[in-house]
PDB file of C-alpha atoms in Angstrom:
ATOM      1  CA  MET L   1     -94.223  49.285   4.355  1.00 49.00           C
ATOM      2  CA  LYS L   2     -93.321  47.926   7.819  1.00 48.00           C
ATOM      3  CA  LYS L   3     -95.052  44.589   7.065  1.00 51.00           C
ATOM      4  CA  ASN L   4     -92.799  44.044   4.046  1.00 53.00           C
ATOM      5  CA  ILE L   5     -89.742  44.412   6.309  1.00 50.00           C
ATOM      6  CA  ILE L   6     -91.002  42.329   9.268  1.00 50.00           C
ATOM      7  CA  ILE L   7     -92.094  39.264   7.284  1.00 47.00           C
ATOM      8  CA  PRO L   8     -88.685  38.550   5.688  1.00 53.00           C
ATOM      9  CA  ALA L   9     -86.963  39.158   9.021  1.00 50.00           C
ATOM     10  CA  ILE L  10     -89.187  36.597  10.765  1.00 47.00           C
ATOM     11  CA  PHE L  11     -88.683  34.118   7.950  1.00 45.00           C
ATOM     12  CA  LEU L  12     -84.905  34.591   8.131  1.00 47.00           C
ATOM     13  CA  ALA L  13     -84.887  34.078  11.906  1.00 49.00           C
ATOM     14  CA  LEU L  14     -86.880  30.850  11.582  1.00 45.00           C
ATOM     15  CA  PHE L  15     -84.486  29.636   8.906  1.00 45.00           C
ATOM     16  CA  ILE L  16     -81.279  30.382  10.848  1.00 46.00           C
ATOM     17  CA  LEU L  17     -82.405  29.356  14.356  1.00 47.00           C
ATOM     18  CA  PRO L  18     -82.427  25.554  13.800  1.00 47.00           C
ATOM     19  CA  PHE L  19     -78.857  25.659  12.482  1.00 40.00           C
ATOM     20  CA  ASN L  20     -77.690  27.687  15.478  1.00 49.00           C
ATOM     21  CA  ASN L  21     -79.335  25.155  17.774  1.00 47.00           C
ATOM     22  CA  ILE L  22     -77.571  22.295  15.976  1.00 42.00           C
ATOM     23  CA  LYS L  23     -74.207  24.006  16.390  1.00 47.00           C
ATOM     24  CA  ALA L  24     -74.904  24.726  20.066  1.00 47.00           C
ATOM     25  CA  ALA L  25     -75.916  21.103  20.640  1.00 47.00           C
ATOM     26  CA  GLU L  26     -72.681  19.910  19.027  1.00 51.00           C
ATOM     27  CA  GLU L  27     -70.620  22.183  21.255  1.00 51.00           C
ATOM     28  CA  GLU L  28     -72.478  21.127  24.419  1.00 61.00           C
ATOM     29  CA  LYS L  29     -72.382  17.380  23.725  1.00 81.00           C
ATOM     30  CA  PHE L  30     -68.973  17.037  25.393  1.00 91.00           C
ATOM     31  CA  LYS L  31     -67.757  19.819  27.662  1.00 94.00           C
ATOM     32  CA  ILE L  32     -64.073  20.366  28.367  1.00 94.00           C
ATOM     33  CA  ASP L  33     -63.071  20.050  32.061  1.00 92.00           C
ATOM     34  CA  THR L  34     -66.060  17.846  32.896  1.00 92.00           C
ATOM     35  CA  GLU L  35     -65.932  14.229  34.008  1.00 93.00           C
ATOM     36  CA  PHE L  36     -66.584  11.743  31.219  1.00 94.00           C
ATOM     37  CA  SER L  37     -68.361   8.413  31.542  1.00 89.00           C
ATOM     38  CA  THR L  38     -70.278   6.051  29.294  1.00 89.00           C
ATOM     39  CA  ASN L  39     -71.657   2.568  29.760  1.00 88.00           C
ATOM     40  CA  LYS L  40     -69.978   1.588  26.473  1.00 89.00           C
ATOM     41  CA  LEU L  41     -66.461   1.975  27.911  1.00 90.00           C
ATOM     42  CA  LYS L  42     -64.800   0.880  31.118  1.00 90.00           C
ATOM     43  CA  LEU L  43     -63.077   4.014  32.434  1.00 91.00           C
ATOM     44  CA  ARG L  44     -61.304   4.997  35.626  1.00 92.00           C
ATOM     45  CA  GLU L  45     -63.076   7.265  38.052  1.00 92.00           C
ATOM     46  CA  ASN L  46     -62.143  10.940  37.713  1.00 93.00           C
ATOM     47  CA  THR L  47     -61.558  10.649  33.965  1.00 95.00           C
ATOM     48  CA  PHE L  48     -61.990  14.146  32.532  1.00 95.00           C
ATOM     49  CA  ILE L  49     -62.330  15.685  29.093  1.00 96.00           C
ATOM     50  CA  LEU L  50     -59.109  17.644  28.547  1.00 96.00           C
ATOM     51  CA  ASP L  51     -60.005  18.754  25.025  1.00 98.00           C
ATOM     52  CA  TYR L  52     -62.700  18.076  22.440  1.00 98.00           C
ATOM     53  CA  LYS L  53     -63.070  18.439  18.670  1.00 98.00           C
ATOM     54  CA  TYR L  54     -65.868  17.663  16.234  1.00 98.00           C
ATOM     55  CA  GLU L  55     -64.553  16.949  12.736  1.00 98.00           C
ATOM     56  CA  ASP L  56     -64.128  14.082  10.292  1.00 98.00           C
ATOM     57  CA  VAL L  57     -60.851  12.279  11.051  1.00 98.00           C
ATOM     58  CA  THR L  58     -61.725   8.841   9.627  1.00 98.00           C
ATOM     59  CA  GLY L  59     -62.136   9.920   6.008  1.00 97.00           C
ATOM     60  CA  ASP L  60     -65.803   9.061   5.443  1.00 97.00           C
ATOM     61  CA  ASN L  61     -66.954  12.721   5.257  1.00 97.00           C
ATOM     62  CA  ILE L  62     -69.001  12.301   8.447  1.00 98.00           C
ATOM     63  CA  LYS L  63     -67.941  14.323  11.467  1.00 98.00           C
ATOM     64  CA  ASP L  64     -66.607  12.408  14.470  1.00 98.00           C
ATOM     65  CA  ASP L  65     -66.342  13.234  18.160  1.00 98.00           C
ATOM     66  CA  ILE L  66     -62.689  13.325  19.223  1.00 98.00           C
ATOM     67  CA  LEU L  67     -62.023  13.504  22.954  1.00 98.00           C
ATOM     68  CA  LEU L  68     -58.715  13.867  24.731  1.00 98.00           C
ATOM     69  CA  LEU L  69     -59.248  12.219  28.117  1.00 98.00           C
ATOM     70  CA  GLY L  70     -57.099  12.092  31.229  1.00 97.00           C
ATOM     71  CA  HIS L  71     -57.294  10.974  34.826  1.00 96.00           C
ATOM     72  CA  LYS L  72     -57.178  13.636  37.547  1.00 93.00           C
ATOM     73  CA  ASN L  73     -56.836  13.422  41.297  1.00 86.00           C
ATOM     74  CA  SER L  74     -59.403  14.883  43.671  1.00 68.00           C
ATOM     75  CA  ASN L  75     -58.337  18.417  42.732  1.00 67.00           C
ATOM     76  CA  THR L  76     -60.242  18.643  39.446  1.00 66.00           C
ATOM     77  CA  GLN L  77     -59.035  22.211  38.826  1.00 72.00           C
ATOM     78  CA  ASN L  78     -55.452  21.012  38.554  1.00 81.00           C
ATOM     79  CA  THR L  79     -54.193  21.055  34.960  1.00 88.00           C
ATOM     80  CA  TRP L  80     -52.074  17.940  35.643  1.00 92.00           C
ATOM     81  CA  SER L  81     -53.451  14.603  34.471  1.00 95.00           C
ATOM     82  CA  ASP L  82     -52.155  11.126  33.766  1.00 96.00           C
ATOM     83  CA  ASP L  83     -53.400   8.158  31.749  1.00 97.00           C
ATOM     84  CA  ILE L  84     -54.060  10.511  28.814  1.00 98.00           C
ATOM     85  CA  TYR L  85     -55.483   9.025  25.613  1.00 98.00           C
ATOM     86  CA  ILE L  86     -57.813   9.752  22.705  1.00 98.00           C
ATOM     87  CA  ILE L  87     -61.359   8.465  22.444  1.00 98.00           C
ATOM     88  CA  LEU L  88     -62.994   8.556  19.026  1.00 98.00           C
ATOM     89  CA  GLN L  89     -66.750   8.226  18.648  1.00 97.00           C
ATOM     90  CA  ASP L  90     -67.240   7.390  14.999  1.00 97.00           C
ATOM     91  CA  GLY L  91     -69.831   9.678  13.432  1.00 96.00           C
ATOM     92  CA  LYS L  92     -71.219   6.940  11.211  1.00 96.00           C
ATOM     93  CA  SER L  93     -71.415   3.956  13.584  1.00 95.00           C
ATOM     94  CA  ASN L  94     -71.357   5.817  16.962  1.00 95.00           C
ATOM     95  CA  ARG L  95     -68.841   3.221  18.145  1.00 96.00           C
ATOM     96  CA  TYR L  96     -66.079   4.232  20.542  1.00 96.00           C
ATOM     97  CA  SER L  97     -62.400   3.506  19.906  1.00 96.00           C
ATOM     98  CA  LYS L  98     -59.453   4.205  22.205  1.00 96.00           C
ATOM     99  CA  PHE L  99     -56.025   5.349  20.971  1.00 98.00           C
ATOM    100  CA  SER L 100     -52.721   5.926  22.737  1.00 98.00           C
ATOM    101  CA  ILE L 101     -50.931   9.281  22.414  1.00 98.00           C
ATOM    102  CA  GLY L 102     -47.579   7.555  23.087  1.00 97.00           C
ATOM    103  CA  LYS L 103     -45.488   6.336  26.000  1.00 95.00           C
ATOM    104  CA  ILE L 104     -45.552   9.757  27.665  1.00 95.00           C
ATOM    105  CA  ASN L 105     -49.209  10.023  28.652  1.00 97.00           C
ATOM    106  CA  TYR L 106     -49.044  12.439  31.573  1.00 95.00           C
ATOM    107  CA  GLY L 107     -48.486  16.159  31.994  1.00 95.00           C
ATOM    108  CA  TYR L 108     -50.076  19.601  32.118  1.00 94.00           C
ATOM    109  CA  ASN L 109     -52.434  21.590  29.867  1.00 94.00           C
ATOM    110  CA  SER L 110     -53.053  18.861  27.299  1.00 96.00           C
ATOM    111  CA  LYS L 111     -54.485  20.143  24.006  1.00 97.00           C
ATOM    112  CA  MET L 112     -55.374  18.952  20.495  1.00 98.00           C
ATOM    113  CA  PHE L 113     -55.156  20.584  17.074  1.00 98.00           C
ATOM    114  CA  LEU L 114     -56.790  19.107  13.976  1.00 98.00           C
ATOM    115  CA  GLY L 115     -55.350  19.609  10.508  1.00 98.00           C
ATOM    116  CA  ASP L 116     -54.126  17.726   7.460  1.00 98.00           C
ATOM    117  CA  PHE L 117     -50.402  17.006   7.829  1.00 98.00           C
ATOM    118  CA  ASN L 118     -49.919  14.053   5.471  1.00 97.00           C
ATOM    119  CA  GLY L 119     -51.739  15.449   2.432  1.00 96.00           C
ATOM    120  CA  ASP L 120     -54.666  13.001   2.318  1.00 97.00           C
ATOM    121  CA  LYS L 121     -57.201  15.839   2.740  1.00 97.00           C
ATOM    122  CA  VAL L 122     -58.396  14.424   6.087  1.00 98.00           C
ATOM    123  CA  ASP L 123     -57.613  16.003   9.450  1.00 98.00           C
ATOM    124  CA  ASP L 124     -54.915  14.426  11.606  1.00 98.00           C
ATOM    125  CA  ILE L 125     -54.675  14.879  15.383  1.00 98.00           C
ATOM    126  CA  PHE L 126     -51.788  16.882  16.847  1.00 98.00           C
ATOM    127  CA  VAL L 127     -51.491  16.543  20.639  1.00 98.00           C
ATOM    128  CA  LYS L 128     -49.371  18.626  22.998  1.00 97.00           C
ATOM    129  CA  VAL L 129     -48.766  17.659  26.630  1.00 96.00           C
ATOM    130  CA  CYS L 130     -46.609  20.029  28.694  1.00 94.00           C
ATOM    131  CA  ASN L 131     -44.191  18.380  31.103  1.00 86.00           C
ATOM    132  CA  GLY L 132     -43.991  21.272  33.529  1.00 71.00           C
ATOM    133  CA  LYS L 133     -40.233  21.725  33.165  1.00 61.00           C
ATOM    134  CA  GLU L 134     -37.988  23.995  31.150  1.00 55.00           C
ATOM    135  CA  THR L 135     -37.609  21.211  28.608  1.00 58.00           C
ATOM    136  CA  GLY L 136     -41.019  21.974  27.103  1.00 80.00           C
ATOM    137  CA  ALA L 137     -43.578  19.376  26.090  1.00 93.00           C
ATOM    138  CA  TYR L 138     -44.235  16.055  24.406  1.00 96.00           C
ATOM    139  CA  TYR L 139     -46.005  15.947  21.076  1.00 97.00           C
ATOM    140  CA  SER L 140     -47.968  13.350  19.112  1.00 98.00           C
ATOM    141  CA  LEU L 141     -49.287  13.378  15.549  1.00 98.00           C
ATOM    142  CA  ILE L 142     -51.829  10.720  14.639  1.00 98.00           C
ATOM    143  CA  SER L 143     -53.884   9.839  11.554  1.00 98.00           C
ATOM    144  CA  LEU L 144     -57.097   7.885  12.216  1.00 98.00           C
ATOM    145  CA  ILE L 145     -58.156   7.019   8.658  1.00 97.00           C
ATOM    146  CA  LYS L 146     -60.691   4.164   8.741  1.00 95.00           C
ATOM    147  CA  ASN L 147     -60.373   4.096  12.550  1.00 96.00           C
ATOM    148  CA  LYS L 148     -56.790   2.817  12.385  1.00 97.00           C
ATOM    149  CA  ALA L 149     -54.007   4.755  14.079  1.00 98.00           C
ATOM    150  CA  LEU L 150     -50.964   5.797  12.059  1.00 97.00           C
ATOM    151  CA  TYR L 151     -48.381   7.694  14.105  1.00 98.00           C
ATOM    152  CA  LEU L 152     -46.652  10.231  11.850  1.00 98.00           C
ATOM    153  CA  PHE L 153     -43.661  10.436  14.198  1.00 97.00           C
ATOM    154  CA  GLU L 154     -42.452   8.641  17.316  1.00 96.00           C
ATOM    155  CA  GLN L 155     -43.589  10.774  20.229  1.00 97.00           C
ATOM    156  CA  LYS L 156     -40.637  10.672  22.608  1.00 94.00           C
ATOM    157  CA  LYS L 157     -37.831  10.683  20.029  1.00 94.00           C
ATOM    158  CA  PHE L 158     -39.294  13.553  18.003  1.00 96.00           C
ATOM    159  CA  SER L 159     -40.071  15.652  21.076  1.00 95.00           C
ATOM    160  CA  LEU L 160     -36.425  15.449  22.156  1.00 92.00           C
ATOM    161  CA  GLY L 161     -35.604  17.673  19.186  1.00 93.00           C
ATOM    162  CA  ILE L 162     -32.594  17.822  16.899  1.00 95.00           C
ATOM    163  CA  PRO L 163     -29.375  16.426  18.399  1.00 94.00           C
ATOM    164  CA  PHE L 164     -26.533  18.950  18.552  1.00 95.00           C
ATOM    165  CA  ASP L 165     -22.931  18.748  19.665  1.00 95.00           C
ATOM    166  CA  ILE L 166     -22.222  21.991  21.534  1.00 96.00           C
ATOM    167  CA  ASN L 167     -18.586  22.662  22.446  1.00 96.00           C
ATOM    168  CA  TYR L 168     -16.731  25.670  23.831  1.00 96.00           C
ATOM    169  CA  VAL L 169     -13.669  26.661  21.793  1.00 96.00           C
ATOM    170  CA  ASP L 170     -11.021  29.334  22.252  1.00 96.00           C
ATOM    171  CA  ASP L 171     -11.716  33.072  21.958  1.00 96.00           C
ATOM    172  CA  PHE L 172     -15.053  32.837  23.825  1.00 95.00           C
ATOM    173  CA  LYS L 173     -16.794  30.990  21.023  1.00 95.00           C
ATOM    174  CA  VAL L 174     -19.123  28.008  20.930  1.00 95.00           C
ATOM    175  CA  ASN L 175     -19.229  25.502  18.097  1.00 95.00           C
ATOM    176  CA  ILE L 176     -22.697  24.099  17.348  1.00 95.00           C
ATOM    177  CA  PHE L 177     -22.688  20.966  15.184  1.00 95.00           C
ATOM    178  CA  CYS L 178     -25.903  19.425  13.788  1.00 93.00           C
ATOM    179  CA  LYS L 179     -25.449  15.704  13.303  1.00 86.00           C
ATOM    180  CA  ASP L 180     -28.521  15.286  11.126  1.00 86.00           C
ATOM    181  CA  ILE L 181     -27.256  17.541   8.341  1.00 89.00           C
ATOM    182  CA  ASN L 182     -23.496  17.476   9.003  1.00 91.00           C
ATOM    183  CA  LYS L 183     -23.364  21.265   9.376  1.00 92.00           C
ATOM    184  CA  SER L 184     -21.714  23.440  12.006  1.00 92.00           C
ATOM    185  CA  TYR L 185     -22.091  27.022  13.202  1.00 91.00           C
ATOM    186  CA  THR L 186     -19.874  29.067  15.513  1.00 91.00           C
ATOM    187  CA  THR L 187     -21.316  31.728  17.804  1.00 91.00           C
ATOM    188  CA  ASP L 188     -19.597  34.406  19.873  1.00 92.00           C
ATOM    189  CA  VAL L 189     -20.374  34.294  23.619  1.00 93.00           C
ATOM    190  CA  SER L 190     -17.902  36.962  24.736  1.00 92.00           C
ATOM    191  CA  ASN L 191     -20.774  38.996  26.206  1.00 91.00           C
ATOM    192  CA  LYS L 192     -20.834  36.423  29.033  1.00 92.00           C
ATOM    193  CA  LYS L 193     -17.079  35.963  29.408  1.00 92.00           C
ATOM    194  CA  ASN L 194     -17.055  36.937  33.104  1.00 95.00           C
ATOM    195  CA  ILE L 195     -19.504  34.128  33.865  1.00 95.00           C
ATOM    196  CA  TYR L 196     -17.356  31.629  31.965  1.00 95.00           C
ATOM    197  CA  ILE L 197     -14.142  32.808  33.635  1.00 96.00           C
ATOM    198  CA  ASN L 198     -15.715  32.542  37.097  1.00 96.00           C
ATOM    199  CA  SER L 199     -17.060  29.101  36.196  1.00 95.00           C
ATOM    200  CA  GLU L 200     -13.566  28.060  35.041  1.00 95.00           C
ATOM    201  CA  VAL L 201     -14.649  27.295  31.487  1.00 96.00           C
ATOM    202  CA  TYR L 202     -12.198  29.898  30.114  1.00 96.00           C
ATOM    203  CA  ASN L 203      -9.194  31.743  31.438  1.00 96.00           C
ATOM    204  CA  SER L 204      -8.968  35.536  31.240  1.00 96.00           C
ATOM    205  CA  ILE L 205      -7.606  35.552  27.667  1.00 97.00           C
ATOM    206  CA  GLY L 206     -10.320  33.277  26.283  1.00 97.00           C
ATOM    207  CA  GLU L 207      -8.558  29.924  26.298  1.00 97.00           C
ATOM    208  CA  VAL L 208     -10.672  26.852  27.107  1.00 96.00           C
ATOM    209  CA  LEU L 209      -9.467  25.441  30.441  1.00 96.00           C
ATOM    210  CA  LYS L 210     -11.171  22.081  30.081  1.00 90.00           C
ATOM    211  CA  GLU L 211     -13.363  20.336  27.539  1.00 90.00           C
ATOM    212  CA  THR L 212     -16.911  21.553  28.171  1.00 90.00           C
ATOM    213  CA  LYS L 213     -19.940  20.340  26.259  1.00 92.00           C
ATOM    214  CA  GLY L 214     -23.391  21.846  26.027  1.00 93.00           C
ATOM    215  CA  ILE L 215     -26.583  20.233  27.250  1.00 91.00           C
ATOM    216  CA  GLN L 216     -29.044  18.604  24.858  1.00 85.00           C
ATOM    217  CA  SER L 217     -32.407  20.375  25.111  1.00 88.00           C
ATOM    218  CA  SER L 218     -35.726  19.147  23.737  1.00 90.00           C
ATOM    219  CA  LEU L 219     -38.223  21.114  21.653  1.00 92.00           C
ATOM    220  CA  GLU L 220     -39.621  23.948  23.746  1.00 89.00           C
ATOM    221  CA  GLU L 221     -42.125  24.914  21.082  1.00 93.00           C
ATOM    222  CA  LEU L 222     -43.750  22.995  18.239  1.00 96.00           C
ATOM    223  CA  HIS L 223     -46.795  24.318  16.460  1.00 96.00           C
ATOM    224  CA  PRO L 224     -48.636  23.787  13.153  1.00 98.00           C
ATOM    225  CA  ILE L 225     -48.081  26.221  10.305  1.00 97.00           C
ATOM    226  CA  ASP L 226     -49.187  26.078   6.670  1.00 97.00           C
ATOM    227  CA  ILE L 227     -46.158  27.711   5.077  1.00 95.00           C
ATOM    228  CA  ASP L 228     -47.122  27.442   1.417  1.00 92.00           C
ATOM    229  CA  LYS L 229     -50.887  27.889   1.994  1.00 95.00           C
ATOM    230  CA  ASP L 230     -51.741  24.600   0.256  1.00 95.00           C
ATOM    231  CA  GLY L 231     -53.972  23.258   3.041  1.00 96.00           C
ATOM    232  CA  VAL L 232     -51.301  20.842   4.306  1.00 98.00           C
ATOM    233  CA  TYR L 233     -49.670  21.772   7.603  1.00 98.00           C
ATOM    234  CA  GLU L 234     -46.003  21.740   8.497  1.00 98.00           C
ATOM    235  CA  LEU L 235     -44.539  21.920  12.008  1.00 98.00           C
ATOM    236  CA  LYS L 236     -42.404  24.796  13.263  1.00 97.00           C
ATOM    237  CA  GLY L 237     -40.117  24.029  16.187  1.00 96.00           C
ATOM    238  CA  VAL L 238     -37.969  26.112  18.540  1.00 95.00           C
ATOM    239  CA  GLN L 239     -35.183  24.538  20.562  1.00 94.00           C
ATOM    240  CA  LYS L 240     -32.855  26.249  23.028  1.00 93.00           C
ATOM    241  CA  LEU L 241     -29.145  25.618  22.597  1.00 94.00           C
ATOM    242  CA  ARG L 242     -27.741  25.363  26.104  1.00 94.00           C
ATOM    243  CA  GLY L 243     -24.165  25.595  27.274  1.00 94.00           C
ATOM    244  CA  PHE L 244     -22.516  24.249  30.433  1.00 93.00           C
ATOM    245  CA  CYS L 245     -25.725  24.644  32.454  1.00 92.00           C
ATOM    246  CA  TYR L 246     -29.453  25.074  31.719  1.00 88.00           C
ATOM    247  CA  ALA L 247     -29.288  28.804  32.414  1.00 91.00           C
ATOM    248  CA  ASP L 248     -26.521  29.269  29.836  1.00 94.00           C
ATOM    249  CA  VAL L 249     -28.440  29.706  26.574  1.00 93.00           C
ATOM    250  CA  VAL L 250     -26.032  30.231  23.665  1.00 94.00           C
ATOM    251  CA  GLY L 251     -28.628  30.275  20.867  1.00 93.00           C
ATOM    252  CA  TYR L 252     -31.825  28.940  19.376  1.00 93.00           C
ATOM    253  CA  ALA L 253     -32.487  26.325  16.708  1.00 95.00           C
ATOM    254  CA  LYS L 254     -35.587  27.102  14.652  1.00 95.00           C
ATOM    255  CA  SER L 255     -36.770  24.200  12.506  1.00 96.00           C
ATOM    256  CA  ILE L 256     -39.455  23.439   9.919  1.00 97.00           C
ATOM    257  CA  TRP L 257     -40.722  19.881   9.438  1.00 97.00           C
ATOM    258  CA  LYS L 258     -42.877  18.362   6.696  1.00 97.00           C
ATOM    259  CA  TYR L 259     -44.356  14.877   6.317  1.00 97.00           C
ATOM    260  CA  ASP L 260     -42.916  13.277   3.197  1.00 95.00           C
ATOM    261  CA  GLY L 261     -45.140  10.181   2.967  1.00 91.00           C
ATOM    262  CA  SER L 262     -43.311   8.054   5.487  1.00 92.00           C
ATOM    263  CA  LYS L 263     -41.873  10.366   8.167  1.00 93.00           C
ATOM    264  CA  MET L 264     -41.439  13.955   9.292  1.00 95.00           C
ATOM    265  CA  LYS L 265     -38.600  15.491   7.314  1.00 95.00           C
ATOM    266  CA  LEU L 266     -36.476  18.454   8.336  1.00 95.00           C
ATOM    267  CA  ILE L 267     -36.720  21.004   5.529  1.00 94.00           C
ATOM    268  CA  LYS L 268     -35.300  24.131   7.157  1.00 94.00           C
ATOM    269  CA  LEU L 269     -33.033  24.956  10.061  1.00 94.00           C
ATOM    270  CA  ASP L 270     -32.018  28.402  11.323  1.00 93.00           C
ATOM    271  CA  ILE L 271     -29.474  28.911  14.087  1.00 92.00           C
ATOM    272  CA  THR L 272     -29.916  32.143  16.037  1.00 88.00           C
ATOM    273  CA  SER L 273     -27.019  33.261  18.215  1.00 82.00           C
ATOM    274  CA  ILE L 274     -27.265  35.482  21.277  1.00 75.00           C
ATOM    275  CA  ASN L 275     -24.514  37.972  22.011  1.00 62.00           C
ATOM    276  CA  LYS L 276     -23.931  41.669  22.540  1.00 43.00           C
ATOM    277  CA  SER L 277     -23.705  42.525  18.833  1.00 37.00           C
ATOM    278  CA  GLU L 278     -26.595  40.511  17.462  1.00 42.00           C
ATOM    279  CA  ASN L 279     -30.335  40.812  17.709  1.00 40.00           C
ATOM    280  CA  ILE L 280     -32.226  37.623  18.570  1.00 37.00           C
ATOM    281  CA  LYS L 281     -34.239  38.025  15.372  1.00 40.00           C
ATOM    282  CA  ASN L 282     -31.109  37.684  13.246  1.00 40.00           C
ATOM    283  CA  ALA L 283     -30.387  34.117  12.249  1.00 42.00           C
ATOM    284  CA  GLN L 284     -27.948  32.250  10.050  1.00 46.00           C
ATOM    285  CA  ASN L 285     -29.741  29.846   7.769  1.00 46.00           C
ATOM    286  CA  VAL L 286     -27.732  26.633   7.769  1.00 45.00           C
ATOM    287  CA  LEU L 287     -30.352  24.561   5.992  1.00 43.00           C
ATOM    288  CA  PRO L 288     -32.386  26.273   3.228  1.00 38.00           C
ATOM    289  CA  VAL L 289     -35.720  24.714   2.245  1.00 33.00           C
ATOM    290  CA  GLY L 290     -35.312  21.827  -0.175  1.00 32.00           C
ATOM    291  CA  ILE L 291     -31.599  21.157   0.415  1.00 31.00           C
ATOM    292  CA  PHE L 292     -31.839  18.503   3.131  1.00 31.00           C
ATOM    293  CA  LYS L 293     -32.023  14.935   1.880  1.00 32.00           C
ATOM    294  CA  ASN L 294     -31.816  11.651   3.734  1.00 29.00           C
TER     295      ASN L 294
END
């Protein structure tokens, strides 16, 4: 009776073990936070692997090695790096190719995410590089079909977020105007009226003393999300709406973006106001899905 149980168990272990070893070998081939060098590429000293993925990104159904590399100073534990770029080792030819992530190629905590954003059923490369300030991060989205880079949005421009005109108006209110969709929203900021009075933005009865505009703020968050569960990712962004100074947050802009074949398209925008009578989770939808058109 015991022999009948032991024999299948041994057979199963022998069958599974090689596959586990293959997976372990794949994971250990390139280790994150280790220095990278190869005689096939001319690299700077202290070039480190910031992130690593093993998937097909060229479209030939053969997995590739995708490395996010960056140069570090002598303090290798520092999360800051510059000269950041992508190295692709093609799974079929084993050849290395180097790709830019954009003009902003320096920052903290650089990471990659792989997923299909343009609907071609092949993973694209989403890169996030934090800038270490309140303004958030810079983002890149790159397709490497047939080892040729297609940038699905312009890194710096897209990372700056949606442009808004933010203006204080009478009665302790702020008008938020979105240029891209020609829509406006007014939020009540009377919960902070003492700050505005002391800062000479308003007088005591809520009249604007001088024209005061808000500060343009870039995307503080941008992350992949498959809204309709069709295997194609969208991007969800969060952007702070700032008033007369960076500390004066008058609301949030929450956006959804989808690649439409030629560019990232804004398909939804929610404006969330912050005041004494509203919960931060409550938002006015100023751009329902499907309404925005170029």
